[in-house]
Amino acid sequence: MIPTNTAVPVVTRGDDLHDATPNSGGALRLSGVSPQHTPATRIWFGQVSNEPGYRSLPHHHGEAETGGYVLRGSARIYFGDDFSTWVDMGPGDFVFVPPFMPHVEANMSTTEELVWLTARTPDNIVVNLPDVADAALAGFRRA
């Protein structure tokens, strides 16, 4: 029995993720825990996916700190001047993206989906920036 006036866990089922969340181009974000559909006030936690050969628009997450975990697929994050620097990640890898850092998240496979688990605090802030040509992103190719 749950006492009244007590906070309780809130479950979001895997087939009921919240889809009214900001996206950026080919990066689809689905929320499992967020202020938009749970009592959470200082965290966004969800799943981000890129279809084979797709990437996000250049963007940053404002004041939010972001932690990512590659669940499956081949990921690359482009950043720095003209997005000419990058880090590659695969299943089991974690990444920290600092606040206000412009970046592009890319699925480097043209055949397999890329799926991330992402936590962001205080919320899922997404500030899309002007796009760049695919050719400007070393090694990236569309499916």
Short mmCIF file of C-alpha atoms in Angstrom, two decimals:
data_model
loop_
_atom_site.label_atom_id
_atom_site.label_comp_id
_atom_site.label_asym_id
_atom_site.label_seq_id
_atom_site.Cartn_x
_atom_site.Cartn_y
_atom_site.Cartn_z
CA MET A 1 0.00 0.00 0.00
CA ILE A 2 1.26 3.46 -0.94
CA PRO A 3 0.77 6.18 1.66
CA THR A 4 -1.02 9.31 0.44
CA ASN A 5 1.05 12.46 -0.14
CA THR A 6 4.07 10.33 -1.04
CA ALA A 7 5.93 10.53 -4.34
CA VAL A 8 5.87 7.29 -6.29
CA PRO A 9 7.87 5.93 -9.25
CA VAL A 10 6.40 6.78 -12.64
CA VAL A 11 6.90 4.20 -15.39
CA THR A 12 6.91 5.04 -19.09
CA ARG A 13 6.49 1.81 -21.05
CA GLY A 14 8.83 1.22 -23.99
CA ASP A 15 5.93 1.30 -26.42
CA ASP A 16 4.64 4.59 -24.98
CA LEU A 17 7.64 6.94 -25.20
CA HIS A 18 6.78 10.65 -25.42
CA ASP A 19 7.37 11.93 -28.97
CA ALA A 20 6.50 15.63 -28.54
CA THR A 21 10.12 16.58 -27.98
CA PRO A 22 12.47 18.79 -30.04
CA ASN A 23 14.33 17.01 -32.85
CA SER A 24 17.08 18.06 -35.22
CA GLY A 25 16.94 16.74 -38.74
CA GLY A 26 17.62 13.00 -38.89
CA ALA A 27 17.89 12.61 -35.10
CA LEU A 28 14.59 11.44 -33.59
CA ARG A 29 14.29 11.95 -29.82
CA LEU A 30 11.76 10.01 -27.72
CA SER A 31 11.43 10.74 -24.01
CA GLY A 32 11.10 8.16 -21.27
CA VAL A 33 11.51 10.64 -18.39
CA SER A 34 10.93 14.35 -18.83
CA PRO A 35 9.07 17.32 -17.34
CA GLN A 36 6.64 17.08 -20.29
CA HIS A 37 5.06 13.80 -19.16
CA THR A 38 6.38 12.83 -15.72
CA PRO A 39 6.87 14.68 -12.41
CA ALA A 40 10.60 15.14 -13.32
CA THR A 41 11.78 18.72 -12.95
CA ARG A 42 15.54 18.61 -13.63
CA ILE A 43 16.24 15.77 -16.07
CA TRP A 44 15.41 14.55 -19.56
CA PHE A 45 16.18 10.88 -20.28
CA GLY A 46 15.30 9.22 -23.52
CA GLN A 47 16.21 7.43 -26.70
CA VAL A 48 17.70 9.10 -29.75
CA SER A 49 17.90 7.27 -33.07
CA ASN A 50 19.29 7.93 -36.52
CA GLU A 51 18.27 5.78 -39.49
CA PRO A 52 21.11 4.29 -41.58
CA GLY A 53 23.09 7.04 -43.29
CA TYR A 54 21.30 9.87 -41.50
CA ARG A 55 22.58 12.62 -39.23
CA SER A 56 21.30 15.45 -37.13
CA LEU A 57 21.37 19.07 -38.12
CA PRO A 58 24.12 21.06 -36.44
CA HIS A 59 22.76 21.97 -33.02
CA HIS A 60 23.58 22.51 -29.36
CA HIS A 61 21.73 21.91 -26.12
CA GLY A 62 21.94 25.33 -24.52
CA GLU A 63 22.77 25.20 -20.82
CA ALA A 64 22.07 21.46 -20.64
CA GLU A 65 24.78 18.93 -19.88
CA THR A 66 24.31 15.80 -21.96
CA GLY A 67 25.35 12.22 -21.34
CA GLY A 68 24.94 9.67 -24.12
CA TYR A 69 25.28 5.90 -24.33
CA VAL A 70 25.43 4.02 -27.62
CA LEU A 71 23.00 1.13 -27.34
CA ARG A 72 23.55 -0.12 -30.90
CA GLY A 73 25.13 1.13 -34.09
CA SER A 74 28.09 3.18 -35.23
CA ALA A 75 28.09 6.79 -34.01
CA ARG A 76 30.17 9.84 -34.80
CA ILE A 77 29.89 13.28 -33.21
CA TYR A 78 31.36 16.11 -35.28
CA PHE A 79 32.30 19.33 -33.46
CA GLY A 80 34.83 22.19 -33.50
CA ASP A 81 35.62 24.64 -36.28
CA ASP A 82 33.54 23.75 -39.35
CA PHE A 83 32.72 20.43 -37.61
CA SER A 84 36.16 19.19 -38.68
CA THR A 85 36.88 17.29 -35.45
CA TRP A 86 35.06 14.13 -34.41
CA VAL A 87 34.84 11.23 -31.98
CA ASP A 88 33.61 7.76 -32.95
CA MET A 89 31.61 5.48 -30.67
CA GLY A 90 30.07 2.03 -30.71
CA PRO A 91 27.83 -0.09 -28.50
CA GLY A 92 28.69 0.29 -24.81
CA ASP A 93 30.45 3.67 -25.21
CA PHE A 94 29.43 6.72 -23.17
CA VAL A 95 29.96 10.36 -24.17
CA PHE A 96 29.63 13.70 -22.38
CA VAL A 97 28.65 16.73 -24.50
CA PRO A 98 29.26 20.08 -22.77
CA PRO A 99 26.64 22.84 -22.67
CA PHE A 100 26.41 25.15 -25.71
CA MET A 101 28.77 22.98 -27.83
CA PRO A 102 27.66 22.93 -31.50
CA HIS A 103 27.79 19.39 -32.88
CA VAL A 104 26.37 16.95 -35.41
CA GLU A 105 25.38 13.39 -34.45
CA ALA A 106 25.83 10.97 -37.35
CA ASN A 107 25.02 7.34 -38.03
CA MET A 108 28.13 6.14 -39.86
CA SER A 109 26.44 2.96 -41.10
CA THR A 110 24.41 2.95 -44.30
CA THR A 111 22.67 -0.30 -43.30
CA GLU A 112 22.15 -0.35 -39.51
CA GLU A 113 20.13 1.96 -37.24
CA LEU A 114 21.96 3.96 -34.56
CA VAL A 115 20.26 4.07 -31.13
CA TRP A 116 21.45 6.14 -28.18
CA LEU A 117 20.21 6.48 -24.62
CA THR A 118 20.59 10.11 -23.62
CA ALA A 119 20.27 11.97 -20.33
CA ARG A 120 20.19 15.73 -20.25
CA THR A 121 19.79 18.18 -17.44
CA PRO A 122 17.87 20.37 -16.83
CA ASP A 123 15.74 19.47 -19.88
CA ASN A 124 15.87 18.48 -23.56
CA ILE A 125 17.03 21.82 -24.90
CA VAL A 126 17.65 21.65 -28.67
CA VAL A 127 18.86 24.72 -30.55
CA ASN A 128 19.13 23.90 -34.26
CA LEU A 129 21.80 25.77 -36.23
CA PRO A 130 22.25 26.34 -39.99
CA ASP A 131 22.90 23.08 -41.84
CA VAL A 132 26.23 22.12 -43.39
CA ALA A 133 26.80 20.09 -46.52
CA ASP A 134 27.33 16.35 -46.05
CA ALA A 135 30.66 16.74 -47.90
CA ALA A 136 31.91 18.98 -45.07
CA LEU A 137 31.63 16.05 -42.63
CA ALA A 138 34.66 13.79 -43.09
CA GLY A 139 33.68 10.19 -43.81
CA PHE A 140 29.92 10.71 -43.68
CA ARG A 141 27.76 9.28 -46.45
CA ARG A 142 24.03 8.89 -46.90
CA ALA A 143 22.32 5.53 -47.30
#
